[in-house]
Each structure stands twice: as C-alpha cells, then as structure tokens.
C-alpha cells in the first residue's frame, strides 16, 4: 500500500504546460471558466500553540478571477453557498437563478434521501422554479395553428395560375414560362403519369438537374396524387441505388442523359424530357394540341397524404428518408406568409439541390405566392461572380443561402464594387440556414447595405421539422454576440430545451432542442439494418 501511495504521489501535481500538451483545448484558450471551492477544513476550534490562544473564527477572502466561482462552506446540518461572477459576462439575475437551481437540486436530493431513495444525480436534474415553469411551458410556448395550412402547395400554385395566368412564373436562362403555361403543362404531364399508374400514396423518383423539366416533374407528380423522391444527379451512383432500393419507388422520372446513372432494378424509368415536351421552348411558346384547364385536379389529395421524401445523411451515417406530408409543407408557407409578406412581386432563386430541403422553401415560396422563380444552373451556382450578376440582372428580391455560400457572395460584391459596378439593390430579404452562422462575418455587408433592406434573417430547422423551425432578424448588435442565435420558433410551433431524460432545462442551461407542432414530419422510411 505504501509503495502504491508513493507511486501515486508522483502524479499529484502537473505543470500547466504538461496539461496543455494532452488537453483537446486549444492553446491560448482557458482550460476552464468556473471553479468549485469546497471549504472542508475542520470546523472545530483550532489550537494555535504559537499564539497561545484559540482561533474561533476564520474569514475567507476569495480573490480568484474566474467567470464563475462557487464557494461551498459546510456548517453543521447546512451548506452555505456563495457565487462570485464576472459582471462583464453575467448579471445579478442570472447569478441568483443559478443559486436557485442549486437550491432546488439539493432540496430534491434531500427529499429523496429522507424517503430512503438512492437516486443518481443525473436522474434528479435541475428542478424548475414555479416562475420558470410558467415562463418556459406557457408564456414561451404559445403555439397556435395558422389558418390556410391545409391546402396542398401545388393547389396554392394552381390558384395563383388561375388568377394570374400571364404572369411569368419561371425563368431558366433563355426559357420562360408563365403561371398559366406551367400549370397547363404540369396538368397534362400529371395525366400521363396517372396513365402509368401514379396515384395517391405512390412515391415517384425524380432525377434531373435544376431546370424547367425538374419543376414540371415536381408539379406533375403532386398533381397526380403522388409524392416525389429527389435523386440528386451529383450524388454517387451507390447513394442513388441505396435511396431507390430503400424507398421502393416503382417509377422514376429521369432526364434522358441521366438514365444510365440509375441502377437497373424494379423501378420503371421514364424519360422526363419526352414526357414534359419542353424542347425548344423560348419566350413562352404555347403547347400544341389540347390544353387542359390550369387548375384541373388529376387526383384528390388529402392534407395527410405524403408530399415528398428527402433522404438525410442520418446520425449514424446511414441515409434515412424523412416523410413530409402536404399538411407539413402547407403550414410552413401559411406561417411565413404572415411573417414576411411574400407575394407576386417577389423574385426567388432555386439555388439548392432538389435533394436538400432548402429547395422546398425556394420552390414553393415563389410558386405558392404567385412570384417568379429563377432557376440557377449548376455552372452558374459554381461561379460566385456569375451568380452575383444573375441576382442583379433578374432583380431577385428573396435569396436563401447557407452562411458559407453567402460569404463567397459577399466577396463577389466587393470585387464588383472594385470594378466600379453597382451593388445588388432589389434584395429585400436574405434567409440563412443549413449551417451555423458566424455573425461577425456579416459586418462588411451591413456596413454597405444597412440592416433594413435587405433584412437578414437567420433560420434554423431540419428536414424532420419541414425546412425551418425558428427565425431571428439580424441587426448590427448581433455582430458582437457569441455563436449563432436561432431566435424564436415559428408561430405554430413550440420549442423546448430538454435534458437527457426529456425534462425541460432551466433558463440559461444548455439542452437538446425538441420541436412540437404540425410541422414535425411523421417518421422515417429507412428500413432497419
């Protein structure tokens, strides 16, 4: 035993340099920012023989400089807690709340022990005060259904086409389609799909680059009552094969030059180009032959029916298909119409892959509100300068970008200004999503454009919660905020932060985001391994 103790004593202290060598914390960064001091020295009177008298009281003066320092002093059957904090990072209300959480925790533990229980600390958690519970579960969770969220998005588009048939709906390079033309072509195509057996509940694969054919394919599948399964041609063949096999789609619409990328199997592959009949379309040229009415239904679609399935990477690395119903999608656009006043005067870009749910926001944000959708070709999306010029030429008003892509666009604008060219002036709204935002990176943009036009909005969400869940308008004051503030939930959703046991965490305590409401997808398609 003595030998073991002697061996252990060699490791009772280590220099900071040695600790930094093995620590994952980067050099120059504090190893910790809080300290717990438990003053467990003997409480009995101490005999100080040198002084010849008894010391009956000890006063501790705390001189540390950590953001949070918790002192715990045992005293008989009590614990005295005091909390020191850095006023530059915390206020008195936050400090008092922290002490209240600890008091509630100790009270819960004491009650458990008094009852003979042996609960683990993690099973007790940090109890909420009555005021916090009211604030978290009532005042901050006042979600309510939004009117107009039961109409499928493709029917919203059909209504716009009936009201404004001659307004431009789609621009893709030199090709232009009005709302009426887009509705008529997609309606005709839907009837052809119905002849192939496509109907309510059927999943139909869709493999094409961003193009008018792709948009028509989505509209036609939904009009026929089916649900579309995006197949990104940029994905590896193995990923496409897995998605098709896992989803079990019996029919796939594919661009002619992409048919060979698809695996041979049970799915029937139908050429998209011939089915759409868009070859040679310039400047709104009409269809030949019989033209069905633009708002005609091919199949009845109920709100609970499946609208699309998008495969995500999955938390385990195995792709998972998320099923999103018409009701899930429709309620999103009913909510955001109130918040952002989208309408026929807006010009949107379809910049993202159809297999990324940002495309749902872009596509239906334009068509469901009677706006104009500018399809961004792959080569244009890969050239920041070309994309910036497209924004100016097409007078885009609503732009959706990941923060990393927007940084490239910001540099493109700086280059354009250096060449004596003008800034983009028609943008009224820029929506960020898909990844964490670094607010300080927006400083040059805000210096040039200000914070009123365009509005910069940070949104957070995942495929399972139908694109976006929360939103926050960004201002100059956000540039000094640490991290990416995601804001408040959309009006019809409730957002809670929970601990590992599924309990609400107190204000200021990290937790896992859980979303409730009509926008949550109904499940996964992925089959068990």
XYZ file of C-alpha atoms in Angstrom:
529
model
C 0.000 0.000 0.000
C 2.803 2.382 0.890
C 4.509 1.673 -2.422
C 1.297 2.364 -4.317
C 0.802 5.634 -2.451
C 4.361 6.667 -3.207
C 3.783 5.963 -6.905
C 0.570 7.973 -6.941
C 2.189 10.973 -5.225
C 4.443 11.399 -8.231
C 1.350 12.412 -10.205
C -0.420 14.613 -7.647
C 0.641 17.777 -9.475
C 1.447 18.655 -13.061
C 2.602 21.897 -14.674
C 0.118 23.746 -16.903
C 2.342 23.233 -19.951
C 2.119 19.451 -19.497
C -1.665 19.594 -19.171
C -1.968 21.658 -22.366
C 0.038 19.019 -24.245
C -2.638 16.385 -23.625
C -5.709 18.638 -23.475
C -8.017 18.985 -26.525
C -8.487 22.655 -25.585
C -6.533 24.913 -27.955
C -3.560 26.821 -26.571
C -4.444 30.364 -25.601
C -7.916 29.256 -24.513
C -8.845 28.912 -20.859
C -8.924 25.285 -19.737
C -11.958 26.056 -17.605
C -14.073 29.066 -16.755
C -15.665 28.058 -13.470
C -14.317 26.922 -10.103
C -15.959 24.994 -7.270
C -14.329 25.595 -3.889
C -15.457 23.252 -1.099
C -14.043 24.626 2.150
C -13.864 21.371 4.067
C -11.273 22.417 6.657
C -12.075 21.369 10.289
C -14.837 23.489 11.744
C -13.875 22.809 15.331
C -11.821 25.460 17.077
C -8.161 25.361 16.100
C -5.393 25.477 18.738
C -2.624 27.798 17.668
C 0.148 26.901 20.086
C 2.460 29.606 18.797
C -0.082 32.258 19.694
C -1.140 30.583 22.921
C -4.804 31.144 22.202
C -7.723 29.526 20.376
C -8.812 30.721 16.931
C -12.600 30.568 16.967
C -13.437 32.247 13.641
C -11.922 32.079 10.171
C -12.807 34.538 7.397
C -12.042 33.557 3.810
C -11.375 36.304 1.260
C -11.947 34.966 -2.266
C -9.575 36.562 -4.776
C -9.954 34.379 -7.887
C -10.739 35.917 -11.283
C -12.801 33.196 -12.945
C -16.132 33.970 -14.649
C -17.940 31.829 -12.048
C -16.652 30.779 -8.635
C -18.919 28.760 -6.334
C -17.881 28.544 -2.688
C -19.466 25.866 -0.520
C -18.969 26.053 3.256
C -20.373 23.205 5.399
C -21.830 24.253 8.716
C -23.471 21.612 10.845
C -26.606 20.470 9.028
C -26.399 23.280 6.470
C -24.377 24.220 3.405
C -23.619 27.885 2.803
C -23.284 28.698 -0.888
C -21.887 31.906 -2.335
C -21.387 32.642 -6.009
C -18.878 35.091 -7.425
C -19.280 36.108 -11.073
C -17.758 38.301 -13.749
C -20.161 41.187 -14.296
C -18.974 41.563 -17.882
C -20.463 38.127 -18.687
C -23.273 37.648 -16.173
C -25.821 39.807 -14.417
C -27.231 39.537 -10.914
C -30.466 37.929 -12.138
C -28.544 35.107 -13.839
C -26.368 34.534 -10.760
C -29.387 34.388 -8.460
C -31.110 31.992 -10.872
C -28.085 29.678 -10.772
C -28.177 29.588 -6.987
C -31.901 28.901 -7.108
C -31.283 25.915 -9.387
C -28.727 24.507 -6.939
C -31.067 25.083 -4.012
C -33.816 23.176 -5.820
C -31.399 20.373 -6.673
C -30.271 19.970 -3.068
C -33.865 20.059 -1.836
C -34.807 17.289 -4.282
C -31.836 15.180 -3.184
C -32.639 15.729 0.472
C -36.230 14.684 -0.101
C -35.083 11.552 -1.910
C -32.656 10.605 0.862
C -35.244 11.272 3.555
C -37.562 8.841 1.819
C -34.902 6.172 1.702
C -34.222 6.605 -2.020
C -30.836 6.261 -3.676
C -31.350 8.307 -6.820
C -28.463 9.155 -9.090
C -27.715 12.843 -9.528
C -28.476 12.706 -13.255
C -31.930 11.308 -12.551
C -32.804 14.299 -10.372
C -31.762 17.064 -12.765
C -32.116 20.789 -12.097
C -35.692 21.446 -10.932
C -37.544 24.413 -12.420
C -38.900 27.103 -10.173
C -42.635 27.780 -10.466
C -41.925 31.063 -12.276
C -39.600 29.347 -14.773
C -42.083 26.571 -15.431
C -44.793 29.132 -16.190
C -42.459 31.058 -18.480
C -40.999 28.065 -20.324
C -44.087 25.904 -20.718
C -46.776 28.572 -21.044
C -45.581 32.070 -21.947
C -42.831 30.965 -24.351
C -44.749 28.038 -25.853
C -47.911 29.706 -27.107
C -48.031 27.892 -30.450
C -51.301 28.070 -32.332
C -52.477 26.630 -35.677
C -52.376 29.087 -38.571
C -55.308 29.457 -40.949
C -54.742 28.282 -44.505
C -52.348 25.478 -43.629
C -54.485 22.653 -45.023
C -54.239 23.475 -48.743
C -51.540 21.451 -50.585
C -48.841 23.693 -52.023
C -49.398 22.622 -55.624
C -53.038 23.663 -55.287
C -51.891 27.040 -53.972
C -49.882 27.358 -57.177
C -52.874 26.297 -59.305
C -54.956 29.035 -57.694
C -52.273 31.610 -58.499
C -52.122 30.355 -62.089
C -55.883 30.764 -62.436
C -55.719 34.348 -61.135
C -52.565 35.473 -62.981
C -52.083 33.130 -65.962
C -49.956 35.559 -67.976
C -47.516 36.486 -65.196
C -44.026 34.994 -65.513
C -43.585 32.055 -63.148
C -40.295 30.501 -64.220
C -37.066 31.768 -65.786
C -34.213 29.435 -66.723
C -31.632 31.037 -68.960
C -33.452 31.912 -72.196
C -36.506 29.787 -71.328
C -39.545 31.460 -69.807
C -42.855 30.016 -68.616
C -45.895 31.893 -67.334
C -48.018 30.610 -64.482
C -50.680 29.505 -66.941
C -48.222 27.629 -69.161
C -46.588 25.950 -66.196
C -49.980 24.847 -64.846
C -51.197 23.532 -68.195
C -48.027 21.587 -68.936
C -47.836 20.066 -65.464
C -51.539 19.142 -65.601
C -51.067 17.367 -68.943
C -47.987 15.611 -67.603
C -49.884 14.544 -64.471
C -52.484 12.813 -66.645
C -49.738 10.900 -68.398
C -48.350 9.850 -65.022
C -51.814 8.700 -63.963
C -51.896 6.519 -67.071
C -48.645 4.950 -65.800
C -50.349 4.122 -62.517
C -49.140 7.040 -60.427
C -51.718 7.954 -57.802
C -52.238 8.869 -54.144
C -49.603 7.467 -51.829
C -47.191 6.413 -54.612
C -43.581 7.512 -54.337
C -42.037 8.658 -57.643
C -38.304 9.170 -58.061
C -37.142 12.359 -59.776
C -33.620 12.651 -61.164
C -32.707 15.848 -63.034
C -30.565 18.954 -62.692
C -32.193 22.252 -61.786
C -34.263 23.077 -64.866
C -37.857 23.738 -66.009
C -38.215 19.985 -66.563
C -37.432 19.382 -62.897
C -40.050 21.906 -61.727
C -42.664 20.434 -64.048
C -41.829 16.964 -62.769
C -42.444 18.006 -59.153
C -45.740 19.719 -60.040
C -46.948 16.798 -62.140
C -46.164 14.170 -59.504
C -48.047 16.094 -56.823
C -50.972 16.861 -59.142
C -51.273 13.150 -59.948
C -51.520 12.492 -56.201
C -48.038 11.012 -55.809
C -45.066 12.069 -53.693
C -41.676 12.953 -55.156
C -38.392 11.361 -54.154
C -35.473 13.682 -55.081
C -32.457 11.942 -56.619
C -29.543 14.354 -56.936
C -27.532 13.524 -60.074
C -24.419 14.843 -58.305
C -24.663 12.049 -55.719
C -22.574 8.899 -56.208
C -24.270 6.025 -58.016
C -24.114 3.963 -54.823
C -26.106 6.630 -52.953
C -28.731 6.759 -55.720
C -29.009 2.968 -55.741
C -29.421 2.826 -51.962
C -32.088 5.559 -51.957
C -34.136 3.865 -54.643
C -33.859 0.442 -53.021
C -34.670 1.742 -49.551
C -37.631 3.878 -50.639
C -39.018 1.309 -53.060
C -40.263 3.867 -55.604
C -41.867 1.916 -58.501
C -41.475 4.764 -61.049
C -38.587 7.153 -61.677
C -38.669 10.243 -63.885
C -35.177 10.984 -65.179
C -33.529 13.375 -67.597
C -32.544 11.454 -70.725
C -28.785 11.833 -70.213
C -29.068 10.625 -66.601
C -30.954 7.378 -67.168
C -27.744 5.372 -67.301
C -26.774 6.681 -63.824
C -29.721 4.870 -62.301
C -29.427 1.237 -61.246
C -31.269 -1.470 -63.109
C -33.995 -2.792 -60.880
C -37.666 -2.925 -60.137
C -38.300 0.794 -60.754
C -39.659 1.777 -64.148
C -37.535 4.646 -65.527
C -39.445 7.169 -67.652
C -37.665 9.804 -69.741
C -38.523 13.228 -68.316
C -37.775 15.288 -71.423
C -40.175 13.473 -73.724
C -42.876 13.414 -71.078
C -42.604 17.163 -70.472
C -42.226 18.253 -74.085
C -40.170 21.375 -73.373
C -37.633 21.120 -76.178
C -37.098 24.398 -77.960
C -39.310 26.474 -75.655
C -38.378 30.165 -75.884
C -40.257 33.184 -74.598
C -43.482 31.465 -73.570
C -44.264 29.421 -76.692
C -47.583 27.603 -76.231
C -48.260 23.886 -76.218
C -49.700 22.325 -79.299
C -52.912 20.343 -79.094
C -55.491 20.186 -76.372
C -54.759 22.364 -73.348
C -56.336 21.273 -70.043
C -57.505 23.981 -67.622
C -54.664 25.168 -65.332
C -56.343 24.335 -62.014
C -57.623 20.903 -63.025
C -57.139 18.115 -60.493
C -55.999 14.706 -61.605
C -56.352 13.098 -58.171
C -57.769 14.094 -54.821
C -55.027 14.915 -52.324
C -55.690 14.991 -48.581
C -53.527 17.057 -46.205
C -52.247 13.924 -44.512
C -51.023 12.400 -47.781
C -47.304 12.181 -48.445
C -45.825 15.104 -50.452
C -42.117 14.230 -50.639
C -39.386 12.137 -49.077
C -35.903 13.608 -48.650
C -33.008 11.406 -47.567
C -30.671 12.854 -44.983
C -27.243 11.575 -44.017
C -28.622 10.274 -40.720
C -26.965 10.496 -37.320
C -25.266 7.134 -37.890
C -24.065 7.905 -41.405
C -26.708 5.639 -42.910
C -29.111 7.702 -45.061
C -32.650 7.996 -43.731
C -35.735 9.031 -45.648
C -37.893 11.671 -43.961
C -41.577 11.583 -44.936
C -43.197 15.019 -45.178
C -46.936 15.343 -45.681
C -48.838 18.015 -47.611
C -50.029 19.412 -44.278
C -46.425 19.720 -43.029
C -45.405 21.707 -46.097
C -48.568 23.803 -46.397
C -48.481 25.029 -42.800
C -44.922 26.312 -43.271
C -45.992 28.632 -46.070
C -49.156 29.709 -44.268
C -46.967 30.779 -41.330
C -44.208 32.551 -43.236
C -46.676 34.471 -45.378
C -47.731 36.294 -42.223
C -44.152 36.937 -41.126
C -42.546 38.042 -44.399
C -45.428 39.246 -46.613
C -44.393 37.186 -49.650
C -46.382 37.880 -52.787
C -46.494 38.171 -56.606
C -43.876 40.910 -56.654
C -41.129 38.670 -55.282
C -38.389 37.050 -57.347
C -36.798 33.935 -55.864
C -33.846 31.764 -56.878
C -33.792 27.978 -56.997
C -30.138 27.697 -55.991
C -30.057 24.474 -53.999
C -30.282 20.813 -54.905
C -33.779 19.330 -55.033
C -32.486 16.738 -52.539
C -31.765 19.498 -49.975
C -34.885 20.763 -48.225
C -33.893 24.405 -48.736
C -35.222 23.780 -52.261
C -38.720 23.217 -50.808
C -38.584 26.712 -49.335
C -37.313 28.262 -52.576
C -39.634 26.437 -54.975
C -42.926 26.885 -53.154
C -42.029 30.258 -51.674
C -42.140 31.519 -55.252
C -44.933 29.471 -56.840
C -47.398 29.312 -53.931
C -47.439 33.109 -53.621
C -47.511 33.943 -57.322
C -43.883 35.064 -57.507
C -41.203 34.400 -60.121
C -38.681 31.574 -59.738
C -35.243 31.971 -61.311
C -33.623 28.568 -61.831
C -29.886 28.725 -61.154
C -28.000 26.365 -63.452
C -25.232 24.259 -61.906
C -22.463 26.121 -63.749
C -23.831 29.468 -62.536
C -24.080 28.225 -58.953
C -20.431 27.175 -59.090
C -19.311 30.665 -60.189
C -19.917 33.255 -57.488
C -19.371 36.103 -59.941
C -21.899 34.662 -62.409
C -24.432 34.120 -59.624
C -23.965 37.682 -58.345
C -24.559 39.018 -61.857
C -27.712 36.857 -62.141
C -29.053 38.406 -58.921
C -28.648 41.874 -60.387
C -29.931 41.002 -63.874
C -33.060 39.172 -62.680
C -33.691 41.683 -59.865
C -34.004 38.946 -57.235
C -35.832 40.035 -54.059
C -35.663 36.886 -51.874
C -32.418 34.964 -51.502
C -31.789 31.789 -49.495
C -28.180 30.886 -48.721
C -26.037 28.860 -46.389
C -23.677 31.171 -44.459
C -20.614 29.748 -46.216
C -22.122 30.388 -49.675
C -23.118 33.918 -48.667
C -19.548 34.709 -47.634
C -18.494 33.898 -51.184
C -21.229 36.205 -52.465
C -20.042 38.956 -50.147
C -16.560 38.739 -51.668
C -18.062 38.777 -55.158
C -19.828 42.042 -54.330
C -16.577 43.549 -53.071
C -14.921 42.600 -56.369
C -17.811 44.094 -58.359
C -17.570 47.370 -56.442
C -13.825 47.457 -57.015
C -14.560 47.255 -60.762
C -16.931 50.197 -60.484
C -20.099 48.083 -60.774
C -23.229 48.560 -58.681
C -24.419 46.583 -55.667
C -27.456 44.316 -55.710
C -30.287 46.737 -54.988
C -33.538 44.748 -55.293
C -32.970 42.258 -52.475
C -35.421 42.750 -49.626
C -34.778 39.518 -47.706
C -31.817 37.164 -47.244
C -32.535 33.942 -45.347
C -29.696 31.913 -43.819
C -29.985 28.231 -42.981
C -28.372 24.826 -43.305
C -25.394 25.532 -41.048
C -24.281 27.693 -38.120
C -23.958 31.408 -38.826
C -20.931 33.470 -37.780
C -22.497 36.930 -37.179
C -19.224 38.948 -37.308
C -18.717 37.781 -40.909
C -21.738 39.917 -41.896
C -20.104 43.186 -40.803
C -18.954 44.289 -44.313
C -22.402 43.590 -45.783
C -24.225 45.510 -43.050
C -21.819 48.431 -43.419
C -22.704 48.719 -47.125
C -26.421 47.853 -47.060
C -27.557 48.657 -43.522
C -29.935 46.391 -41.601
C -33.289 47.433 -43.091
C -33.004 46.413 -46.758
C -32.378 43.674 -47.273
C -33.449 42.174 -43.984
C -31.081 39.429 -42.864
C -32.863 36.524 -41.161
C -31.231 33.525 -39.529
C -33.441 30.428 -39.584
C -32.907 27.032 -38.027
C -34.520 23.711 -38.767
C -34.013 20.197 -40.010
C -35.725 18.056 -42.625
C -37.851 16.376 -39.958
C -39.358 19.726 -38.958
C -40.094 20.825 -42.556
C -37.199 23.101 -43.506
C -37.373 25.894 -40.906
C -38.318 25.867 -37.237
C -37.062 29.158 -35.795
C -36.195 32.609 -37.086
C -34.327 35.679 -35.916
C -33.859 39.011 -37.645
C -30.198 40.026 -37.550
C -29.056 43.520 -36.598
C -25.770 45.319 -36.025
C -25.982 44.402 -32.338
C -25.813 40.689 -33.268
C -22.281 41.082 -34.617
C -20.876 41.018 -31.092
C -22.957 38.035 -29.991
C -21.138 34.737 -29.448
C -22.454 31.822 -31.511
C -25.376 31.592 -33.904
C -28.625 32.877 -32.375
C -31.550 30.932 -33.861
C -34.311 33.109 -32.431
C -37.913 32.179 -31.696
C -39.991 29.313 -33.081
C -42.398 29.932 -35.937
C -45.879 30.924 -34.769
C -47.433 27.447 -34.936
C -44.546 25.546 -33.346
C -43.459 25.023 -29.730
C -39.761 24.695 -28.952
C -38.339 23.238 -25.749
C -34.828 22.586 -24.457
C -34.690 19.229 -22.689
C -32.071 17.290 -20.767
C -31.083 13.698 -21.460
C -34.090 12.411 -19.531
C -36.552 14.515 -21.533
C -37.142 17.158 -18.841
C -37.150 20.925 -19.535
C -33.872 22.525 -18.511
C -33.878 25.820 -16.589
C -33.263 29.139 -18.325
C -29.613 29.530 -19.279
C -28.818 25.814 -19.056
C -27.797 24.013 -22.299
C -30.190 21.370 -23.575
C -31.354 19.482 -26.638
C -33.868 21.197 -28.919
C -37.238 19.461 -29.232
C -39.944 20.793 -31.503
C -43.658 20.110 -31.301
C -46.486 21.115 -33.601
C -47.936 20.437 -37.006
C -44.627 20.950 -38.797
C -42.936 17.828 -37.472
C -42.536 15.058 -40.029
C -44.365 11.838 -39.330
C -41.470 9.402 -39.479
C -38.695 7.709 -41.399
C -38.705 5.359 -44.333
C -35.305 3.842 -43.616
C -35.526 0.122 -43.073
C -33.663 -1.455 -40.134
C -30.171 -2.733 -40.862
